[in-house]
Short mmCIF file of C-alpha atoms in Angstrom, two decimals:
data_model
loop_
_atom_site.label_atom_id
_atom_site.label_comp_id
_atom_site.label_asym_id
_atom_site.label_seq_id
_atom_site.Cartn_x
_atom_site.Cartn_y
_atom_site.Cartn_z
CA MET L 1 -94.84 43.56 -32.87
CA THR L 2 -95.80 40.12 -34.06
CA ASP L 3 -96.43 37.17 -31.64
CA ILE L 4 -93.72 35.34 -33.32
CA VAL L 5 -91.16 37.86 -31.55
CA ARG L 6 -92.42 36.62 -28.27
CA GLN L 7 -92.39 33.04 -29.23
CA THR L 8 -89.03 33.29 -30.33
CA ALA L 9 -87.87 35.14 -27.17
CA LEU L 10 -89.25 32.23 -24.97
CA THR L 11 -87.49 29.65 -27.12
CA ILE L 12 -84.02 31.58 -26.65
CA LEU L 13 -84.57 32.30 -22.86
CA LYS L 14 -85.23 28.61 -22.14
CA GLN L 15 -82.00 27.69 -24.27
CA VAL L 16 -80.21 30.18 -21.97
CA LEU L 17 -81.51 29.43 -18.78
CA TYR L 18 -81.73 25.48 -18.94
CA LYS L 19 -79.26 24.56 -21.81
CA ASN L 20 -76.28 26.78 -20.90
CA GLN L 21 -76.06 28.41 -24.27
CA THR L 22 -74.96 31.70 -24.89
CA ILE L 23 -77.32 34.51 -25.88
CA ASP L 24 -75.28 34.86 -29.24
CA ASP L 25 -75.66 31.19 -30.19
CA ALA L 26 -79.18 30.84 -29.03
CA PHE L 27 -80.09 33.89 -30.94
CA GLU L 28 -78.35 32.69 -33.96
CA THR L 29 -79.88 29.36 -34.11
CA ALA L 30 -83.20 30.83 -33.67
CA LEU L 31 -83.16 33.38 -36.45
CA GLN L 32 -82.29 30.50 -38.64
CA LYS L 33 -85.56 29.04 -38.24
CA THR L 34 -87.72 32.41 -38.40
CA SER L 35 -87.63 35.64 -40.56
CA LEU L 36 -87.77 38.58 -38.66
CA GLU L 37 -87.63 42.47 -39.93
CA LYS L 38 -84.45 44.52 -38.51
CA ARG L 39 -87.10 46.20 -36.10
CA ASP L 40 -88.18 42.93 -34.82
CA LYS L 41 -84.64 41.69 -34.40
CA ALA L 42 -83.64 44.66 -32.27
CA PHE L 43 -86.45 44.35 -29.92
CA LEU L 44 -86.06 40.82 -29.31
CA ARG L 45 -82.44 41.25 -28.71
CA LEU L 46 -83.15 43.72 -26.06
CA LEU L 47 -85.81 41.86 -24.65
CA ILE L 48 -83.59 38.72 -24.08
CA THR L 49 -80.77 40.47 -22.78
CA THR L 50 -82.58 42.82 -20.44
CA THR L 51 -84.65 39.53 -19.04
CA ILE L 52 -81.08 37.88 -18.56
CA ARG L 53 -79.68 40.93 -17.26
CA ARG L 54 -82.29 42.07 -14.77
CA ILE L 55 -83.33 38.37 -14.09
CA GLY L 56 -82.71 38.83 -10.05
CA GLN L 57 -84.94 41.85 -10.03
CA ILE L 58 -87.49 40.48 -12.01
CA ASP L 59 -88.02 36.93 -9.99
CA ASP L 60 -88.20 39.00 -7.14
CA LEU L 61 -90.93 41.16 -8.54
CA ILE L 62 -92.97 38.17 -9.44
CA GLN L 63 -92.50 36.58 -6.20
CA ARG L 64 -94.07 39.63 -4.51
CA ALA L 65 -96.89 39.47 -6.78
CA LEU L 66 -97.62 35.63 -6.30
CA SER L 67 -99.43 34.21 -2.98
CA LYS L 68 -97.06 31.26 -3.26
CA PRO L 69 -94.41 30.01 -5.32
CA LEU L 70 -95.17 28.45 -9.02
CA PRO L 71 -94.48 24.69 -8.96
CA GLN L 72 -91.81 23.25 -11.17
CA ARG L 73 -94.05 22.30 -13.59
CA ALA L 74 -94.91 25.89 -14.04
CA GLN L 75 -91.39 26.75 -15.71
CA THR L 76 -93.04 27.58 -18.90
CA ALA L 77 -95.48 30.01 -17.37
CA MET L 78 -92.82 31.41 -15.20
CA ASP L 79 -90.33 32.22 -18.21
CA ILE L 80 -93.34 34.02 -19.71
CA LEU L 81 -93.77 36.19 -16.83
CA ARG L 82 -90.11 37.00 -16.88
CA LEU L 83 -90.59 38.56 -20.26
CA GLY L 84 -93.59 40.10 -19.71
CA VAL L 85 -92.15 41.97 -16.54
CA ALA L 86 -89.15 42.83 -18.30
CA GLN L 87 -91.45 44.53 -20.80
CA LEU L 88 -93.44 46.09 -18.17
CA MET L 89 -90.86 47.43 -15.99
CA PHE L 90 -87.55 48.04 -17.94
CA LEU L 91 -88.78 48.43 -21.46
CA LYS L 92 -91.68 50.51 -21.03
CA THR L 93 -93.85 48.41 -23.01
CA PRO L 94 -97.29 49.80 -22.88
CA PRO L 95 -99.18 47.87 -20.07
CA HIS L 96 -102.12 46.27 -22.43
CA ALA L 97 -99.52 45.45 -25.05
CA ALA L 98 -97.26 43.29 -22.27
CA ILE L 99 -100.40 41.78 -20.73
CA ASN L 100 -102.09 40.73 -23.75
CA THR L 101 -98.92 39.39 -25.60
CA SER L 102 -97.76 37.41 -22.59
CA VAL L 103 -101.43 35.87 -22.28
CA GLU L 104 -101.64 35.35 -26.01
CA LEU L 105 -98.12 33.66 -25.92
CA ALA L 106 -99.59 31.48 -22.90
CA LYS L 107 -102.22 30.01 -25.03
CA THR L 108 -99.83 29.41 -28.25
CA VAL L 109 -97.33 27.34 -26.25
CA HIS L 110 -100.10 25.28 -24.41
CA GLN L 111 -100.10 26.90 -21.21
CA ASP L 112 -103.80 27.74 -21.00
CA PHE L 113 -104.06 26.81 -17.46
CA TYR L 114 -101.94 29.66 -16.43
CA THR L 115 -103.34 32.56 -18.30
CA SER L 116 -105.57 33.72 -15.58
CA LEU L 117 -102.20 33.78 -13.01
CA ILE L 118 -100.01 35.56 -16.00
CA ASN L 119 -102.89 38.14 -16.37
CA GLY L 120 -103.24 38.70 -12.78
CA VAL L 121 -99.50 38.80 -11.83
CA LEU L 122 -98.79 41.37 -14.73
CA ARG L 123 -101.86 43.67 -13.71
CA THR L 124 -100.37 43.69 -10.13
CA MET L 125 -97.40 44.81 -11.40
CA THR L 126 -99.00 47.53 -13.32
CA ARG L 127 -100.21 48.74 -9.96
CA ALA L 128 -97.81 47.74 -7.32
CA GLY L 129 -94.38 47.29 -9.24
CA LYS L 130 -92.95 50.54 -9.31
CA ASN L 131 -93.15 50.77 -5.46
CA TRP L 132 -91.51 47.21 -5.12
CA PHE L 133 -88.86 48.33 -7.70
CA ALA L 134 -87.79 51.39 -5.68
CA LYS L 135 -87.11 49.21 -2.87
CA GLN L 136 -84.92 46.92 -4.36
CA ASP L 137 -81.28 46.61 -4.34
CA GLU L 138 -80.82 46.39 -8.30
CA ALA L 139 -77.11 45.67 -7.91
CA LYS L 140 -77.10 42.72 -5.33
CA LEU L 141 -80.55 40.97 -6.62
CA ASN L 142 -78.93 40.61 -9.99
CA THR L 143 -75.47 39.30 -8.83
CA PRO L 144 -75.14 35.81 -7.77
CA ALA L 145 -74.20 35.71 -3.97
CA TRP L 146 -70.87 33.77 -4.41
CA LEU L 147 -69.75 36.43 -7.00
CA TRP L 148 -70.66 39.23 -4.87
CA ASN L 149 -68.96 38.09 -1.96
CA GLU L 150 -65.91 37.52 -3.96
CA TRP L 151 -65.94 41.10 -5.29
CA TYR L 152 -66.76 42.57 -1.66
CA GLY L 153 -63.95 40.43 0.03
CA GLN L 154 -61.49 41.64 -3.01
CA TYR L 155 -62.44 45.41 -3.75
CA GLY L 156 -64.80 46.40 -0.77
CA LYS L 157 -68.27 47.74 -0.77
CA GLU L 158 -68.04 50.75 -3.28
CA ILE L 159 -66.30 48.93 -5.99
CA THR L 160 -68.46 46.00 -5.81
CA TYR L 161 -71.58 48.03 -6.26
CA GLN L 162 -70.01 49.98 -9.29
CA ILE L 163 -69.32 46.80 -10.95
CA ALA L 164 -72.70 45.24 -10.37
CA LYS L 165 -74.23 48.42 -11.65
CA ALA L 166 -72.10 48.72 -14.41
CA ASN L 167 -73.38 45.21 -15.39
CA LEU L 168 -76.70 46.32 -15.62
CA THR L 169 -76.06 48.77 -18.50
CA GLU L 170 -75.70 48.07 -22.20
CA PRO L 171 -72.06 47.69 -23.48
CA THR L 172 -70.08 50.19 -25.43
CA PHE L 173 -68.79 49.17 -28.67
CA ASP L 174 -65.35 49.89 -29.54
CA ILE L 175 -63.05 49.19 -32.72
CA THR L 176 -59.26 49.28 -33.20
CA VAL L 177 -58.10 50.86 -36.44
CA LYS L 178 -54.96 50.02 -38.47
CA ASN L 179 -53.99 53.65 -38.61
CA THR L 180 -55.23 57.43 -38.60
CA PRO L 181 -57.64 57.03 -35.77
CA GLU L 182 -58.65 60.56 -36.08
CA LYS L 183 -59.86 60.11 -39.90
CA TRP L 184 -62.05 57.00 -38.77
CA ALA L 185 -63.57 58.55 -35.57
CA THR L 186 -64.87 61.37 -37.98
CA ALA L 187 -65.93 58.85 -40.77
CA LEU L 188 -67.72 56.51 -38.42
CA ASN L 189 -69.22 59.41 -36.28
CA GLY L 190 -67.55 57.83 -32.99
CA LYS L 191 -64.86 59.22 -30.47
CA ILE L 192 -61.35 58.37 -29.82
CA THR L 193 -60.98 56.62 -26.06
CA PRO L 194 -57.73 57.32 -23.82
CA THR L 195 -56.55 53.74 -24.99
CA GLY L 196 -56.46 54.77 -28.58
CA SER L 197 -59.92 52.84 -29.69
CA ILE L 198 -62.80 54.35 -31.33
CA ARG L 199 -66.16 54.17 -29.71
CA LEU L 200 -69.36 53.98 -31.63
CA ASP L 201 -72.89 54.53 -30.59
CA SER L 202 -74.07 51.19 -32.23
CA LEU L 203 -72.47 48.19 -33.96
CA TYR L 204 -75.44 46.24 -34.95
CA GLN L 205 -74.18 45.62 -38.26
CA PRO L 206 -70.49 46.44 -38.56
CA GLN L 207 -70.10 44.96 -42.29
CA ASN L 208 -72.11 47.79 -43.20
CA LEU L 209 -69.98 50.61 -41.96
CA PRO L 210 -67.37 52.17 -43.97
CA GLY L 211 -64.08 50.46 -43.80
CA PHE L 212 -65.13 47.20 -42.52
CA CYS L 213 -65.22 45.27 -45.55
CA GLU L 214 -61.98 46.97 -46.97
CA GLY L 215 -60.21 45.64 -43.47
CA GLU L 216 -59.32 49.12 -41.97
CA TRP L 217 -60.47 48.12 -38.58
CA TRP L 218 -61.80 45.49 -35.93
CA VAL L 219 -64.31 45.34 -33.48
CA GLN L 220 -62.18 45.22 -29.97
CA ASP L 221 -63.10 46.54 -26.43
CA SER L 222 -60.77 49.37 -25.73
CA GLY L 223 -59.60 47.27 -22.30
CA ALA L 224 -58.72 44.14 -24.56
CA SER L 225 -56.40 46.48 -26.78
CA LEU L 226 -54.28 47.58 -23.81
CA ALA L 227 -52.47 43.93 -23.70
CA VAL L 228 -50.74 44.30 -26.80
CA GLN L 229 -49.67 47.79 -26.12
CA THR L 230 -47.94 46.81 -23.14
CA PHE L 231 -45.05 45.00 -24.94
CA LEU L 232 -41.92 47.05 -25.36
CA HIS L 233 -39.92 45.33 -28.12
CA ILE L 234 -41.60 43.19 -30.44
CA GLN L 235 -41.11 44.48 -34.17
CA ASN L 236 -39.33 41.88 -36.13
CA LYS L 237 -39.45 39.57 -33.06
CA ARG L 238 -41.09 36.10 -33.06
CA VAL L 239 -43.92 36.14 -30.92
CA ALA L 240 -46.56 33.30 -29.95
CA ASP L 241 -50.22 34.23 -29.21
CA PHE L 242 -51.63 31.79 -27.01
CA CYS L 243 -55.41 31.31 -27.32
CA ALA L 244 -55.53 33.77 -30.11
CA ALA L 245 -59.40 33.68 -30.98
CA PRO L 246 -61.09 35.88 -32.27
CA GLY L 247 -58.13 37.41 -33.37
CA GLY L 248 -57.82 40.99 -32.14
CA LYS L 249 -54.88 40.92 -30.50
CA THR L 250 -52.99 38.92 -33.15
CA ALA L 251 -53.86 41.69 -35.71
CA GLN L 252 -52.36 44.10 -33.12
CA LEU L 253 -49.24 42.10 -32.65
CA ILE L 254 -48.72 41.86 -36.60
CA MET L 255 -49.39 45.65 -36.86
CA ARG L 256 -46.57 46.40 -34.61
CA GLY L 257 -44.54 44.40 -36.84
CA ALA L 258 -44.32 41.36 -35.07
CA ASN L 259 -43.65 37.78 -36.78
CA VAL L 260 -46.57 35.97 -35.01
CA ASP L 261 -47.49 32.16 -34.60
CA ALA L 262 -51.07 32.26 -33.38
CA PHE L 263 -52.52 29.28 -31.17
CA ASP L 264 -55.86 27.98 -30.41
CA ILE L 265 -56.78 24.89 -29.27
CA SER L 266 -60.51 25.20 -31.36
CA LYS L 267 -60.38 24.33 -35.10
CA ASN L 268 -63.79 26.33 -35.43
CA ARG L 269 -62.08 29.30 -33.42
CA MET L 270 -58.88 29.23 -35.41
CA LYS L 271 -61.01 29.27 -38.62
CA ARG L 272 -62.49 32.37 -37.44
CA VAL L 273 -58.99 34.04 -36.93
CA GLY L 274 -58.06 33.07 -40.36
CA GLU L 275 -61.12 34.82 -41.68
CA ASN L 276 -60.55 37.70 -39.65
CA LEU L 277 -57.08 38.26 -40.77
CA SER L 278 -57.92 37.72 -44.15
CA ARG L 279 -60.20 40.61 -44.18
CA LEU L 280 -57.73 42.79 -42.61
CA HIS L 281 -55.00 41.60 -45.29
CA LEU L 282 -52.92 40.44 -42.24
CA SER L 283 -51.12 37.02 -42.09
CA ALA L 284 -49.95 35.06 -39.42
CA HIS L 285 -48.83 31.27 -38.79
CA LEU L 286 -52.03 29.82 -37.48
CA ILE L 287 -51.83 26.56 -35.62
CA VAL L 288 -54.65 24.67 -34.01
CA ALA L 289 -52.96 23.16 -30.76
CA ASP L 290 -53.39 23.33 -26.67
CA ALA L 291 -50.76 26.19 -25.95
CA SER L 292 -49.90 24.62 -22.68
CA LYS L 293 -48.48 21.77 -24.33
CA ILE L 294 -46.59 23.16 -27.19
CA PRO L 295 -43.36 21.37 -27.61
CA GLY L 296 -39.70 22.89 -27.56
CA LYS L 297 -37.63 25.18 -25.23
CA GLU L 298 -36.44 29.02 -25.69
CA ILE L 299 -38.36 29.54 -29.32
CA TYR L 300 -39.99 33.00 -28.73
CA ASP L 301 -38.81 36.37 -28.12
CA ALA L 302 -42.34 37.26 -26.51
CA ILE L 303 -45.50 35.63 -25.56
CA LEU L 304 -49.09 36.85 -25.07
CA ILE L 305 -51.38 35.02 -23.02
CA ASP L 306 -55.12 35.80 -23.50
CA ALA L 307 -56.12 33.06 -20.90
CA PRO L 308 -59.13 31.29 -21.13
CA CYS L 309 -61.03 32.70 -17.98
CA SER L 310 -64.36 33.12 -16.05
CA ALA L 311 -64.79 36.41 -18.34
CA THR L 312 -66.55 38.21 -15.41
CA GLY L 313 -65.14 41.42 -16.77
CA THR L 314 -67.64 41.09 -19.80
CA ILE L 315 -70.72 40.49 -18.07
CA ARG L 316 -72.32 43.62 -19.81
CA ARG L 317 -71.74 42.00 -22.87
CA HIS L 318 -72.65 38.62 -21.90
CA PRO L 319 -74.83 38.83 -19.09
CA GLU L 320 -75.88 34.88 -19.41
CA LEU L 321 -72.49 34.60 -17.72
CA LEU L 322 -73.78 35.63 -14.34
CA LEU L 323 -76.10 32.39 -14.82
CA HIS L 324 -73.74 29.96 -16.12
CA ARG L 325 -70.48 30.62 -14.14
CA THR L 326 -69.80 28.75 -10.54
CA GLU L 327 -67.08 28.79 -7.99
CA ASN L 328 -65.59 25.67 -9.40
CA ASP L 329 -65.14 27.25 -12.85
CA ILE L 330 -62.55 29.63 -11.42
CA ILE L 331 -60.74 26.72 -9.64
CA LYS L 332 -60.32 24.75 -13.05
CA LEU L 333 -59.87 27.65 -15.07
CA SER L 334 -56.88 28.73 -12.73
CA GLN L 335 -55.41 25.54 -13.13
CA LYS L 336 -55.21 26.02 -16.77
CA GLN L 337 -53.87 29.36 -16.50
CA ASN L 338 -50.86 28.16 -14.48
CA GLU L 339 -50.17 25.42 -17.42
CA LEU L 340 -50.15 28.14 -19.86
CA LEU L 341 -47.68 30.15 -17.88
CA ILE L 342 -45.45 27.44 -16.96
CA ASN L 343 -45.24 26.37 -20.62
CA ALA L 344 -44.68 29.91 -21.85
CA HIS L 345 -41.68 30.09 -19.31
CA ARG L 346 -40.24 27.26 -20.84
CA LEU L 347 -40.81 28.36 -24.53
CA LEU L 348 -39.60 31.99 -24.10
CA LYS L 349 -35.89 33.13 -24.73
CA PRO L 350 -33.84 34.24 -21.75
CA LYS L 351 -35.38 37.80 -20.56
CA GLY L 352 -38.09 37.35 -23.14
CA GLU L 353 -41.20 39.59 -22.54
CA LEU L 354 -44.71 37.98 -21.45
CA VAL L 355 -47.99 39.73 -21.35
CA TYR L 356 -50.56 37.62 -19.45
CA CYS L 357 -54.09 39.03 -19.44
CA THR L 358 -57.77 37.88 -18.63
CA CYS L 359 -60.96 39.76 -19.04
CA SER L 360 -61.95 38.49 -15.46
CA LEU L 361 -62.18 40.63 -12.40
CA GLN L 362 -61.33 37.71 -10.15
CA LYS L 363 -58.00 38.02 -8.46
CA GLN L 364 -57.89 34.20 -8.74
CA GLU L 365 -57.24 34.68 -12.14
CA GLY L 366 -54.97 37.68 -12.17
CA GLU L 367 -53.03 38.83 -9.27
CA ASP L 368 -52.88 35.06 -7.69
CA ARG L 369 -51.57 33.47 -10.79
CA ILE L 370 -48.76 35.99 -11.27
CA LYS L 371 -47.86 35.12 -7.59
CA ALA L 372 -47.83 31.46 -8.42
CA VAL L 373 -44.80 32.31 -10.92
CA SER L 374 -43.01 34.61 -9.21
CA ASP L 375 -40.20 32.30 -9.17
CA LEU L 376 -39.98 32.27 -12.87
CA PHE L 377 -40.79 35.86 -13.69
CA ASP L 378 -39.76 39.29 -12.71
CA ILE L 379 -42.75 42.01 -13.13
CA LEU L 380 -42.23 44.98 -15.56
CA PRO L 381 -44.37 47.81 -13.81
CA ILE L 382 -46.76 49.12 -16.22
CA ALA L 383 -47.27 52.76 -16.71
CA SER L 384 -50.97 53.46 -17.34
CA PRO L 385 -53.79 55.50 -15.91
CA PHE L 386 -55.19 52.07 -15.12
CA ALA L 387 -52.28 50.84 -13.30
CA THR L 388 -52.32 48.90 -9.94
CA PRO L 389 -49.89 50.03 -7.07
CA GLU L 390 -48.11 46.55 -7.87
CA GLY L 391 -47.44 47.66 -11.61
CA TYR L 392 -50.18 45.59 -13.14
CA ILE L 393 -53.14 47.21 -15.52
CA ARG L 394 -56.89 46.37 -14.04
CA THR L 395 -59.92 47.87 -15.71
CA TYR L 396 -63.27 47.60 -14.71
CA PRO L 397 -66.89 47.82 -16.54
CA TYR L 398 -67.62 51.03 -14.68
CA GLN L 399 -64.94 52.68 -16.52
CA GLY L 400 -66.69 52.28 -19.89
CA MET L 401 -64.70 49.12 -20.83
CA ASP L 402 -64.71 45.36 -20.03
CA GLY L 403 -62.87 44.32 -16.78
CA PHE L 404 -59.39 43.30 -17.69
CA PHE L 405 -56.17 41.93 -15.78
CA ILE L 406 -52.78 42.50 -17.69
CA ALA L 407 -49.45 41.79 -16.28
CA HIS L 408 -46.05 42.44 -18.09
CA LEU L 409 -43.56 39.86 -17.11
CA GLN L 410 -39.80 39.13 -17.90
CA LYS L 411 -38.21 35.85 -17.89
CA LYS L 412 -36.02 35.64 -15.21
CA GLU L 413 -32.33 35.19 -15.77
CA LYS L 414 -30.91 31.58 -14.94
#
């Protein structure tokens, strides 16, 4: 493995930790500045996601090996240690390789003052790390306290532990096909999930798989696919898709025969929707606009709201969310969700269908939002293996899919 891989890993880690960048964005930017082989790219990605996903455990292990905490000025040395511990404890990199490359990385980025400390901490880790690791509560250490407490209060101890442990695993890769899922499951060596999606072992470069360029399928988590399946009567109906990017649910609506107006506030994200639909040989009316401010009254037969949310149901896929999300984000996002629901009510025809969903595990963004508009909508109970007693859908990452909340509503008669 070349030194450039660790240097790039350090750069990406800093962007994610201190600049609030997503792993995907930081990874893409870093790779534009260097040329790596496929094998090196795969290791780099695994190293970064493991370090972020396990950073609570990693920091705990480092503190155990230190006689006193590192000063703020040693931030870079701390990040080099994080990468080194991730390799030693979780990626099973041979100790000599993990230690030597970490020390050389420190020299390369002008952290010579800390090379002895880095060497000592990592050597201590090889001797004592396994025993320390065995005593750690991995689920709790890698979950921010505020989030842990929310889940504990909403779901109880057992489910909270299951969620947190699932978030430490690599995500599954699901796709939605236009038709003949059995054929494509065979062609792609995948398995059909209970939701009708196809699950693949790997999806590192989807464009290289059969059927992708021909527009026969698109990447979509099986939990996300449930929202559009919930609608009852949308064939030949006028349907609005609020917050449409990246377009997977838009494609589902079109495949069910709906005439779709797709809205997204971001011009760049809407461009991606257009590109995805073009590849799939599907078309919709694409509108760059804030869906909470769309003018008009009683225009649509049905509306899908895939609301902006904390996305805590996708932490397996985006572990940096554990570092970037705060309690205040939930409050702000809940206000936006209310605005979308209220505007959808105005735009729906009498007795029109509404499906509201979020990829959030927070009840403030799911069940509580539906209660807030109970005077505007009736709940249409959903028949599903994932249905709650209230008639909603709630999926969890420990079920092998993203965490989703889905409600099927009908505009109340006046």
